[in-house]
PDB file of C-alpha atoms and ligand atoms in Angstrom:
ATOM      1  CA  MET A   1     -24.203  65.175 -54.884  1.00  0.00           C
ATOM      2  CA  THR A   2     -21.289  67.389 -55.609  1.00  0.00           C
ATOM      3  CA  ARG A   3     -20.042  67.017 -59.121  1.00  0.00           C
ATOM      4  CA  HIS A   4     -16.868  68.817 -60.348  1.00  0.00           C
ATOM      5  CA  GLN A   5     -16.265  68.763 -64.132  1.00  0.00           C
ATOM      6  CA  GLY A   6     -12.802  68.982 -65.587  1.00  0.00           C
ATOM      7  CA  SER A   7     -11.174  68.373 -68.961  1.00  0.00           C
ATOM      8  CA  CYS A   8      -7.976  68.286 -70.799  1.00  0.00           C
ATOM      9  CA  HIS A   9      -7.101  71.401 -72.828  1.00  0.00           C
ATOM     10  CA  CYS A  10      -8.713  70.200 -76.083  1.00  0.00           C
ATOM     11  CA  GLY A  11     -11.705  68.694 -74.391  1.00  0.00           C
ATOM     12  CA  ALA A  12     -11.288  65.241 -75.688  1.00  0.00           C
ATOM     13  CA  ILE A  13     -10.987  63.743 -72.218  1.00  0.00           C
ATOM     14  CA  ARG A  14     -13.498  64.754 -69.489  1.00  0.00           C
ATOM     15  CA  LEU A  15     -13.322  64.108 -65.831  1.00  0.00           C
ATOM     16  CA  GLU A  16     -16.057  64.035 -63.356  1.00  0.00           C
ATOM     17  CA  LEU A  17     -15.135  64.131 -59.667  1.00  0.00           C
ATOM     18  CA  ARG A  18     -17.831  63.423 -57.182  1.00  0.00           C
ATOM     19  CA  GLU A  19     -16.154  64.662 -54.085  1.00  0.00           C
ATOM     20  CA  THR A  20     -14.511  67.888 -53.014  1.00  0.00           C
ATOM     21  CA  PRO A  21     -10.849  67.811 -52.358  1.00  0.00           C
ATOM     22  CA  VAL A  22      -9.512  69.405 -49.038  1.00  0.00           C
ATOM     23  CA  ASP A  23      -5.898  69.341 -50.180  1.00  0.00           C
ATOM     24  CA  GLY A  24      -3.754  68.363 -53.176  1.00  0.00           C
ATOM     25  CA  ALA A  25      -0.453  66.626 -53.557  1.00  0.00           C
ATOM     26  CA  GLU A  26       2.713  67.579 -55.527  1.00  0.00           C
ATOM     27  CA  CYS A  27       5.118  64.677 -56.204  1.00  0.00           C
ATOM     28  CA  ASN A  28       8.820  64.916 -56.995  1.00  0.00           C
ATOM     29  CA  CYS A  29       9.135  61.679 -58.973  1.00  0.00           C
ATOM     30  CA  SER A  30      10.537  61.703 -62.406  1.00  0.00           C
ATOM     31  CA  LEU A  31       7.112  61.775 -64.028  1.00  0.00           C
ATOM     32  CA  CYS A  32       5.374  64.250 -61.817  1.00  0.00           C
ATOM     33  CA  ARG A  33       8.091  66.771 -61.631  1.00  0.00           C
ATOM     34  CA  ARG A  34       7.926  67.013 -65.428  1.00  0.00           C
ATOM     35  CA  SER A  35       4.128  67.224 -65.754  1.00  0.00           C
ATOM     36  CA  GLY A  36       3.605  69.446 -62.829  1.00  0.00           C
ATOM     37  CA  ALA A  37       0.497  67.677 -61.882  1.00  0.00           C
ATOM     38  CA  PHE A  38      -1.424  68.672 -58.679  1.00  0.00           C
ATOM     39  CA  TRP A  39      -2.976  65.346 -57.498  1.00  0.00           C
ATOM     40  CA  HIS A  40      -6.199  64.525 -55.757  1.00  0.00           C
ATOM     41  CA  HIS A  41      -6.002  60.891 -54.556  1.00  0.00           C
ATOM     42  CA  CYS A  42      -9.373  59.182 -54.361  1.00  0.00           C
ATOM     43  CA  LEU A  43     -11.344  55.937 -54.810  1.00  0.00           C
ATOM     44  CA  PRO A  44     -11.997  55.108 -58.463  1.00  0.00           C
ATOM     45  CA  GLU A  45     -15.730  54.986 -57.764  1.00  0.00           C
ATOM     46  CA  VAL A  46     -15.907  58.807 -57.322  1.00  0.00           C
ATOM     47  CA  VAL A  47     -14.313  59.478 -60.773  1.00  0.00           C
ATOM     48  CA  THR A  48     -15.708  59.072 -64.295  1.00  0.00           C
ATOM     49  CA  VAL A  49     -13.346  59.565 -67.197  1.00  0.00           C
ATOM     50  CA  THR A  50     -14.772  60.129 -70.652  1.00  0.00           C
ATOM     51  CA  GLY A  51     -12.742  59.912 -73.722  1.00  0.00           C
ATOM     52  CA  GLU A  52      -9.753  57.977 -75.137  1.00  0.00           C
ATOM     53  CA  ALA A  53      -6.779  58.680 -72.914  1.00  0.00           C
ATOM     54  CA  THR A  54      -3.310  57.263 -73.671  1.00  0.00           C
ATOM     55  CA  GLY A  55      -1.636  55.259 -71.001  1.00  0.00           C
ATOM     56  CA  TYR A  56       2.034  55.433 -69.965  1.00  0.00           C
ATOM     57  CA  ILE A  57       3.525  52.838 -67.460  1.00  0.00           C
ATOM     58  CA  GLN A  58       6.818  53.948 -66.093  1.00  0.00           C
ATOM     59  CA  GLY A  59       9.384  51.201 -65.913  1.00  0.00           C
ATOM     60  CA  ASP A  60       8.433  48.773 -63.082  1.00  0.00           C
ATOM     61  CA  CYS A  61       5.754  51.164 -61.670  1.00  0.00           C
ATOM     62  CA  MET A  62       2.329  49.642 -61.114  1.00  0.00           C
ATOM     63  CA  LEU A  63       0.639  52.860 -61.990  1.00  0.00           C
ATOM     64  CA  THR A  64      -0.575  53.926 -65.436  1.00  0.00           C
ATOM     65  CA  ASN A  65      -0.229  57.670 -66.109  1.00  0.00           C
ATOM     66  CA  TRP A  66      -2.864  58.946 -68.529  1.00  0.00           C
ATOM     67  CA  HIS A  67      -2.672  61.724 -70.956  1.00  0.00           C
ATOM     68  CA  CYS A  68      -4.520  63.190 -73.890  1.00  0.00           C
ATOM     69  CA  GLY A  69      -3.076  62.038 -77.217  1.00  0.00           C
ATOM     70  CA  THR A  70      -4.173  65.298 -78.896  1.00  0.00           C
ATOM     71  CA  CYS A  71      -3.212  68.014 -76.439  1.00  0.00           C
ATOM     72  CA  GLY A  72      -0.889  66.133 -74.103  1.00  0.00           C
ATOM     73  CA  MET A  73      -2.435  67.025 -70.828  1.00  0.00           C
ATOM     74  CA  ASN A  74      -1.641  64.634 -67.967  1.00  0.00           C
ATOM     75  CA  THR A  75      -5.135  63.916 -66.624  1.00  0.00           C
ATOM     76  CA  HIS A  76      -5.096  61.105 -64.130  1.00  0.00           C
ATOM     77  CA  TRP A  77      -3.443  57.894 -62.976  1.00  0.00           C
ATOM     78  CA  THR A  78      -4.836  54.472 -62.272  1.00  0.00           C
ATOM     79  CA  ALA A  79      -3.529  51.192 -60.939  1.00  0.00           C
ATOM     80  CA  PRO A  80      -5.165  48.655 -63.330  1.00  0.00           C
ATOM     81  CA  GLN A  81      -2.455  46.149 -62.844  1.00  0.00           C
ATOM     82  CA  ASP A  82      -3.308  45.640 -59.178  1.00  0.00           C
ATOM     83  CA  PRO A  83      -7.119  45.331 -58.611  1.00  0.00           C
ATOM     84  CA  SER A  84      -6.620  45.200 -54.868  1.00  0.00           C
ATOM     85  CA  TYR A  85      -5.118  48.766 -54.959  1.00  0.00           C
ATOM     86  CA  ASP A  86      -8.410  50.774 -55.039  1.00  0.00           C
ATOM     87  CA  ARG A  87      -6.815  54.212 -55.525  1.00  0.00           C
ATOM     88  CA  MET A  88      -6.402  56.565 -58.402  1.00  0.00           C
ATOM     89  CA  ALA A  89      -5.635  60.287 -58.702  1.00  0.00           C
ATOM     90  CA  VAL A  90      -6.912  63.089 -60.849  1.00  0.00           C
ATOM     91  CA  ASN A  91      -4.854  66.103 -61.868  1.00  0.00           C
ATOM     92  CA  LEU A  92      -6.678  68.956 -60.244  1.00  0.00           C
ATOM     93  CA  ARG A  93      -5.208  71.356 -62.807  1.00  0.00           C
ATOM     94  CA  MET A  94      -7.734  69.884 -65.347  1.00  0.00           C
ATOM     95  CA  PHE A  95     -10.429  71.549 -63.197  1.00  0.00           C
ATOM     96  CA  ASP A  96     -11.395  75.205 -62.659  1.00  0.00           C
ATOM     97  CA  PRO A  97      -8.961  76.853 -60.367  1.00  0.00           C
ATOM     98  CA  SER A  98     -11.708  77.802 -57.976  1.00  0.00           C
ATOM     99  CA  LEU A  99     -11.707  74.155 -56.974  1.00  0.00           C
ATOM    100  CA  TRP A 100      -8.044  73.749 -56.118  1.00  0.00           C
ATOM    101  CA  ALA A 101      -5.930  76.994 -56.302  1.00  0.00           C
ATOM    102  CA  HIS A 102      -6.414  77.745 -52.580  1.00  0.00           C
ATOM    103  CA  LEU A 103      -5.791  74.237 -51.348  1.00  0.00           C
ATOM    104  CA  PRO A 104      -2.853  73.257 -49.063  1.00  0.00           C
ATOM    105  CA  ARG A 105      -0.182  71.387 -50.976  1.00  0.00           C
ATOM    106  CA  ARG A 106       1.103  68.103 -49.662  1.00  0.00           C
ATOM    107  CA  GLN A 107       4.618  67.149 -50.839  1.00  0.00           C
ATOM    108  CA  ILE A 108       5.059  63.486 -51.813  1.00  0.00           C
ATOM    109  CA  ASP A 109       8.641  62.213 -52.025  1.00  0.00           C
ATOM    110  CA  GLY A 110       7.970  59.948 -54.947  1.00  0.00           C
ATOM    111  CA  ALA A 111      11.555  60.242 -56.084  1.00  0.00           C
ATOM    112  CA  SER A 112      12.733  58.160 -53.089  1.00  0.00           C
ATOM    113  CA  PHE A 113      10.504  55.153 -53.855  1.00  0.00           C
TER     114      PHE A 113
HETATM  115 ZN1   ZN B   1      -6.837  66.992 -75.004  1.00  0.00          ZN
END
């Protein structure tokens, strides 16, 4: 099985992704345009997060945005408040650029939601 290892800058949070992305997404919502995250959306079952991330829930949004409390890197988001929503995303920038730098970029118009 393919296993890609990523981490925040200080290494407190580690991400394992067990699939290989074919593209990535940039979102213009008020959170993502600040963090500059390059998202890979996936099923939660292909990701393992290790370490204590800090969650941030934006207003009425059902997503929790996670970051490292030490180095501040925006590592992933989950939708724990809605168990029927089986998606999450990892920030590909936490992984080696050889995994994602060449990928096509999808633009998500999150600002309009
Ligand atoms: Zn960190």
